[in-house]
GROMACS .gro file of C-alpha atoms in nm:
model
  261
    1UNK     CA    1   0.000   0.000   0.000
    2UNK     CA    2   0.131   0.343  -0.094
    3UNK     CA    3   0.214   0.578   0.193
    4UNK     CA    4   0.067   0.880   0.009
    5UNK     CA    5  -0.207   0.834  -0.250
    6UNK     CA    6  -0.343   1.127  -0.450
    7UNK     CA    7  -0.636   1.057  -0.683
    8UNK     CA    8  -0.805   1.282  -0.937
    9UNK     CA    9  -0.734   1.620  -0.778
   10UNK     CA   10  -0.903   1.909  -0.957
   11UNK     CA   11  -0.893   2.275  -0.855
   12UNK     CA   12  -1.038   2.579  -1.029
   13UNK     CA   13  -1.009   2.944  -0.930
   14UNK     CA   14  -1.303   3.134  -1.074
   15UNK     CA   15  -1.320   3.014  -1.432
   16UNK     CA   16  -0.952   2.920  -1.448
   17UNK     CA   17  -0.873   2.547  -1.408
   18UNK     CA   18  -0.540   2.510  -1.226
   19UNK     CA   19  -0.528   2.137  -1.146
   20UNK     CA   20  -0.687   1.904  -1.400
   21UNK     CA   21  -0.681   1.557  -1.252
   22UNK     CA   22  -0.362   1.492  -1.052
   23UNK     CA   23  -0.281   1.127  -0.969
   24UNK     CA   24   0.034   0.993  -0.803
   25UNK     CA   25   0.154   0.776  -0.516
   26UNK     CA   26   0.458   0.777  -0.288
   27UNK     CA   27   0.617   0.515  -0.067
   28UNK     CA   28   0.735   0.598   0.285
   29UNK     CA   29   1.084   0.747   0.286
   30UNK     CA   30   1.073   0.861  -0.077
   31UNK     CA   31   1.171   1.208  -0.196
   32UNK     CA   32   0.954   1.343  -0.478
   33UNK     CA   33   1.069   1.647  -0.677
   34UNK     CA   34   0.803   1.845  -0.864
   35UNK     CA   35   0.934   2.061  -1.147
   36UNK     CA   36   0.769   2.278  -1.409
   37UNK     CA   37   0.723   2.634  -1.525
   38UNK     CA   38   0.553   2.899  -1.313
   39UNK     CA   39   0.177   2.866  -1.337
   40UNK     CA   40   0.181   2.491  -1.397
   41UNK     CA   41  -0.003   2.418  -1.069
   42UNK     CA   42   0.286   2.303  -0.848
   43UNK     CA   43   0.222   2.534  -0.554
   44UNK     CA   44  -0.155   2.486  -0.574
   45UNK     CA   45  -0.101   2.110  -0.549
   46UNK     CA   46   0.108   2.155  -0.232
   47UNK     CA   47  -0.153   2.388  -0.084
   48UNK     CA   48  -0.424   2.131  -0.151
   49UNK     CA   49  -0.219   1.859   0.021
   50UNK     CA   50  -0.170   2.087   0.321
   51UNK     CA   51  -0.540   2.187   0.341
   52UNK     CA   52  -0.464   2.550   0.264
   53UNK     CA   53  -0.684   2.510  -0.045
   54UNK     CA   54  -0.978   2.275  -0.085
   55UNK     CA   55  -0.979   2.070  -0.407
   56UNK     CA   56  -1.299   2.072  -0.611
   57UNK     CA   57  -1.270   1.700  -0.667
   58UNK     CA   58  -1.049   1.406  -0.568
   59UNK     CA   59  -0.913   1.204  -0.277
   60UNK     CA   60  -0.599   1.222  -0.060
   61UNK     CA   61  -0.488   0.939   0.170
   62UNK     CA   62  -0.185   0.903   0.399
   63UNK     CA   63  -0.081   0.563   0.535
   64UNK     CA   64  -0.424   0.421   0.455
   65UNK     CA   65  -0.610   0.705   0.631
   66UNK     CA   66  -0.835   0.898   0.392
   67UNK     CA   67  -0.776   1.265   0.470
   68UNK     CA   68  -0.980   1.419   0.192
   69UNK     CA   69  -1.268   1.301  -0.022
   70UNK     CA   70  -1.465   1.550  -0.229
   71UNK     CA   71  -1.773   1.328  -0.193
   72UNK     CA   72  -1.780   1.388   0.184
   73UNK     CA   73  -1.945   1.692   0.350
   74UNK     CA   74  -1.720   2.000   0.393
   75UNK     CA   75  -1.472   1.969   0.678
   76UNK     CA   76  -1.486   2.203   0.978
   77UNK     CA   77  -1.191   2.430   1.059
   78UNK     CA   78  -1.098   2.200   1.348
   79UNK     CA   79  -1.099   1.896   1.119
   80UNK     CA   80  -0.880   2.078   0.867
   81UNK     CA   81  -0.630   2.168   1.139
   82UNK     CA   82  -0.610   1.806   1.250
   83UNK     CA   83  -0.567   1.677   0.895
   84UNK     CA   84  -0.304   1.941   0.825
   85UNK     CA   85  -0.084   1.787   1.097
   86UNK     CA   86   0.003   1.502   0.857
   87UNK     CA   87   0.196   1.753   0.644
   88UNK     CA   88   0.462   2.012   0.719
   89UNK     CA   89   0.508   2.296   0.470
   90UNK     CA   90   0.815   2.514   0.420
   91UNK     CA   91   0.715   2.827   0.228
   92UNK     CA   92   0.915   3.029  -0.022
   93UNK     CA   93   0.926   3.339   0.198
   94UNK     CA   94   1.008   3.191   0.542
   95UNK     CA   95   0.697   3.339   0.720
   96UNK     CA   96   0.870   3.352   1.059
   97UNK     CA   97   0.715   3.558   1.339
   98UNK     CA   98   0.939   3.868   1.359
   99UNK     CA   99   0.862   3.935   1.728
  100UNK     CA  100   0.970   3.584   1.836
  101UNK     CA  101   1.320   3.443   1.855
  102UNK     CA  102   1.434   3.123   1.683
  103UNK     CA  103   1.342   2.894   1.972
  104UNK     CA  104   1.001   3.055   2.012
  105UNK     CA  105   0.928   3.029   1.638
  106UNK     CA  106   1.001   2.656   1.640
  107UNK     CA  107   0.819   2.576   1.965
  108UNK     CA  108   0.505   2.788   1.912
  109UNK     CA  109   0.299   2.541   1.707
  110UNK     CA  110   0.368   2.240   1.935
  111UNK     CA  111   0.276   2.450   2.240
  112UNK     CA  112  -0.052   2.559   2.083
  113UNK     CA  113  -0.128   2.201   1.983
  114UNK     CA  114  -0.040   2.043   2.318
  115UNK     CA  115  -0.152   2.311   2.563
  116UNK     CA  116  -0.402   2.558   2.416
  117UNK     CA  117  -0.762   2.491   2.519
  118UNK     CA  118  -0.675   2.193   2.739
  119UNK     CA  119  -0.737   2.163   3.113
  120UNK     CA  120  -0.389   2.103   3.249
  121UNK     CA  121  -0.223   2.165   3.582
  122UNK     CA  122   0.068   2.409   3.610
  123UNK     CA  123   0.306   2.114   3.651
  124UNK     CA  124   0.164   1.939   3.343
  125UNK     CA  125   0.210   2.256   3.137
  126UNK     CA  126   0.563   2.294   3.268
  127UNK     CA  127   0.650   1.934   3.179
  128UNK     CA  128   0.502   1.968   2.829
  129UNK     CA  129   0.687   2.294   2.766
  130UNK     CA  130   1.013   2.133   2.880
  131UNK     CA  131   0.963   1.844   2.639
  132UNK     CA  132   0.877   2.082   2.353
  133UNK     CA  133   1.174   2.305   2.435
  134UNK     CA  134   1.414   2.008   2.430
  135UNK     CA  135   1.277   1.885   2.096
  136UNK     CA  136   1.288   2.235   1.945
  137UNK     CA  137   1.651   2.276   2.045
  138UNK     CA  138   1.728   1.935   1.890
  139UNK     CA  139   1.568   2.043   1.561
  140UNK     CA  140   1.746   2.379   1.564
  141UNK     CA  141   2.074   2.196   1.614
  142UNK     CA  142   1.982   1.958   1.329
  143UNK     CA  143   1.963   2.252   1.086
  144UNK     CA  144   2.294   2.391   1.215
  145UNK     CA  145   2.169   2.690   1.416
  146UNK     CA  146   2.221   2.589   1.779
  147UNK     CA  147   2.405   2.916   1.846
  148UNK     CA  148   2.108   3.121   1.717
  149UNK     CA  149   1.826   3.004   1.948
  150UNK     CA  150   1.789   3.350   2.103
  151UNK     CA  151   1.823   3.545   1.778
  152UNK     CA  152   1.532   3.716   1.604
  153UNK     CA  153   1.455   3.676   1.231
  154UNK     CA  154   1.588   4.025   1.152
  155UNK     CA  155   1.927   3.915   1.286
  156UNK     CA  156   1.950   3.614   1.052
  157UNK     CA  157   2.046   3.576   0.688
  158UNK     CA  158   1.785   3.452   0.442
  159UNK     CA  159   1.941   3.107   0.442
  160UNK     CA  160   1.935   3.094   0.821
  161UNK     CA  161   1.571   3.204   0.828
  162UNK     CA  162   1.478   2.928   0.585
  163UNK     CA  163   1.660   2.673   0.800
  164UNK     CA  164   1.456   2.791   1.100
  165UNK     CA  165   1.143   2.746   0.886
  166UNK     CA  166   1.251   2.387   0.815
  167UNK     CA  167   1.298   2.318   1.187
  168UNK     CA  168   0.955   2.469   1.255
  169UNK     CA  169   0.792   2.249   0.992
  170UNK     CA  170   0.950   1.944   1.158
  171UNK     CA  171   0.836   2.041   1.508
  172UNK     CA  172   0.498   1.864   1.484
  173UNK     CA  173   0.661   1.552   1.337
  174UNK     CA  174   0.460   1.546   1.012
  175UNK     CA  175   0.425   1.232   0.805
  176UNK     CA  176   0.527   1.421   0.491
  177UNK     CA  177   0.745   1.730   0.470
  178UNK     CA  178   0.671   1.965   0.179
  179UNK     CA  179   0.892   2.240   0.037
  180UNK     CA  180   0.755   2.509  -0.194
  181UNK     CA  181   1.058   2.632  -0.390
  182UNK     CA  182   1.258   2.671  -0.066
  183UNK     CA  183   1.551   2.852  -0.231
  184UNK     CA  184   1.366   3.086  -0.469
  185UNK     CA  185   1.385   3.384  -0.229
  186UNK     CA  186   1.756   3.334  -0.156
  187UNK     CA  187   2.070   3.474  -0.311
  188UNK     CA  188   2.269   3.206  -0.498
  189UNK     CA  189   2.539   3.191  -0.229
  190UNK     CA  190   2.277   3.105   0.038
  191UNK     CA  191   2.098   2.841  -0.168
  192UNK     CA  192   2.358   2.573  -0.099
  193UNK     CA  193   2.318   2.581   0.280
  194UNK     CA  194   1.942   2.519   0.256
  195UNK     CA  195   1.979   2.241  -0.002
  196UNK     CA  196   2.241   2.080   0.222
  197UNK     CA  197   1.989   2.058   0.509
  198UNK     CA  198   1.727   1.903   0.280
  199UNK     CA  199   1.981   1.646   0.156
  200UNK     CA  200   2.066   1.556   0.515
  201UNK     CA  201   1.699   1.509   0.602
  202UNK     CA  202   1.678   1.239   0.339
  203UNK     CA  203   1.914   1.022   0.539
  204UNK     CA  204   1.657   1.012   0.821
  205UNK     CA  205   1.416   0.814   0.602
  206UNK     CA  206   1.176   1.108   0.588
  207UNK     CA  207   0.907   1.133   0.319
  208UNK     CA  208   0.940   1.463   0.134
  209UNK     CA  209   0.787   1.653  -0.159
  210UNK     CA  210   1.004   1.932  -0.300
  211UNK     CA  211   0.877   2.183  -0.555
  212UNK     CA  212   1.198   2.324  -0.700
  213UNK     CA  213   1.367   2.501  -0.988
  214UNK     CA  214   1.701   2.349  -0.888
  215UNK     CA  215   1.737   2.082  -1.156
  216UNK     CA  216   2.068   1.943  -1.031
  217UNK     CA  217   1.923   1.907  -0.683
  218UNK     CA  218   1.611   1.733  -0.817
  219UNK     CA  219   1.818   1.492  -1.023
  220UNK     CA  220   2.064   1.415  -0.747
  221UNK     CA  221   1.834   1.384  -0.443
  222UNK     CA  222   1.488   1.278  -0.559
  223UNK     CA  223   1.371   0.918  -0.592
  224UNK     CA  224   1.092   1.022  -0.829
  225UNK     CA  225   1.030   1.334  -1.038
  226UNK     CA  226   0.704   1.485  -1.159
  227UNK     CA  227   0.704   1.739  -1.440
  228UNK     CA  228   0.385   1.946  -1.438
  229UNK     CA  229   0.255   2.155  -1.727
  230UNK     CA  230  -0.081   2.329  -1.767
  231UNK     CA  231  -0.228   2.171  -1.455
  232UNK     CA  232  -0.150   1.809  -1.538
  233UNK     CA  233   0.134   1.565  -1.473
  234UNK     CA  234   0.306   1.564  -1.809
  235UNK     CA  235   0.580   1.321  -1.706
  236UNK     CA  236   0.652   1.103  -1.402
  237UNK     CA  237   0.943   0.870  -1.333
  238UNK     CA  238   1.287   0.830  -1.183
  239UNK     CA  239   1.538   1.115  -1.225
  240UNK     CA  240   1.720   0.913  -1.491
  241UNK     CA  241   1.395   0.862  -1.683
  242UNK     CA  242   1.271   1.223  -1.663
  243UNK     CA  243   1.606   1.399  -1.705
  244UNK     CA  244   1.792   1.139  -1.909
  245UNK     CA  245   1.523   1.012  -2.145
  246UNK     CA  246   1.213   1.234  -2.133
  247UNK     CA  247   0.924   1.114  -2.348
  248UNK     CA  248   0.717   1.432  -2.355
  249UNK     CA  249   0.807   1.714  -2.590
  250UNK     CA  250   0.699   1.962  -2.322
  251UNK     CA  251   0.941   1.803  -2.077
  252UNK     CA  252   1.222   1.817  -2.332
  253UNK     CA  253   1.152   2.183  -2.404
  254UNK     CA  254   1.141   2.273  -2.035
  255UNK     CA  255   1.468   2.096  -1.958
  256UNK     CA  256   1.643   2.256  -2.255
  257UNK     CA  257   1.541   2.603  -2.134
  258UNK     CA  258   1.649   2.516  -1.780
  259UNK     CA  259   1.992   2.418  -1.907
  260UNK     CA  260   2.019   2.742  -2.102
  261UNK     CA  261   1.944   2.938  -1.782
   0.00000   0.00000   0.00000
């Protein structure tokens, strides 16, 4: 059984169809790279997986648990929040809270999830916060920023901010970690440090989906590659198949332009 199963996802904004029937599966521990030109539907697909957009049609299942089915009644906000916990999303533009330091940015979501709205004693809250604090520090160290726990976003480089965003996305231990063009807002010299962290995460047997314009990264790190064009999956296969022997003329044209750039 596939760890992630996506069936027939459609999404339209107004009269503009953006996703036109997306189907794919992933096994646990795989890294999937999604490539394609701007406007092909890559980011919308990630937003649908993370319940930031609601597909018009289709199904999404993780580890045999059906998270979304367009035939079911609309989900409440609480249900969406619970389903969203299966995915972690690293945005293009970091989206850190400027008034909170690195440790607070990483620990905020777990604290809200574990403490907010629950009847707990002071000691229980203290114990939970200690556990969250220890795990947050571990994640911050994992992305190479242990000396920056007390720093605020304005005191960090773009690459450091994105690494904090990765630690934050990991804080709730999602089943699948998603990246939406994680280096697109960075200067070229900072791109490498973020890609290095993503490469290292692969060694932990973590399931990841990476929307990227970094073709060398996609070819070298991904287990499978999807090329999207005009809201559909134009090509799907291993990196050697998609980059080395593409079947689609659209894929060939896209890769040729990427090489020129």
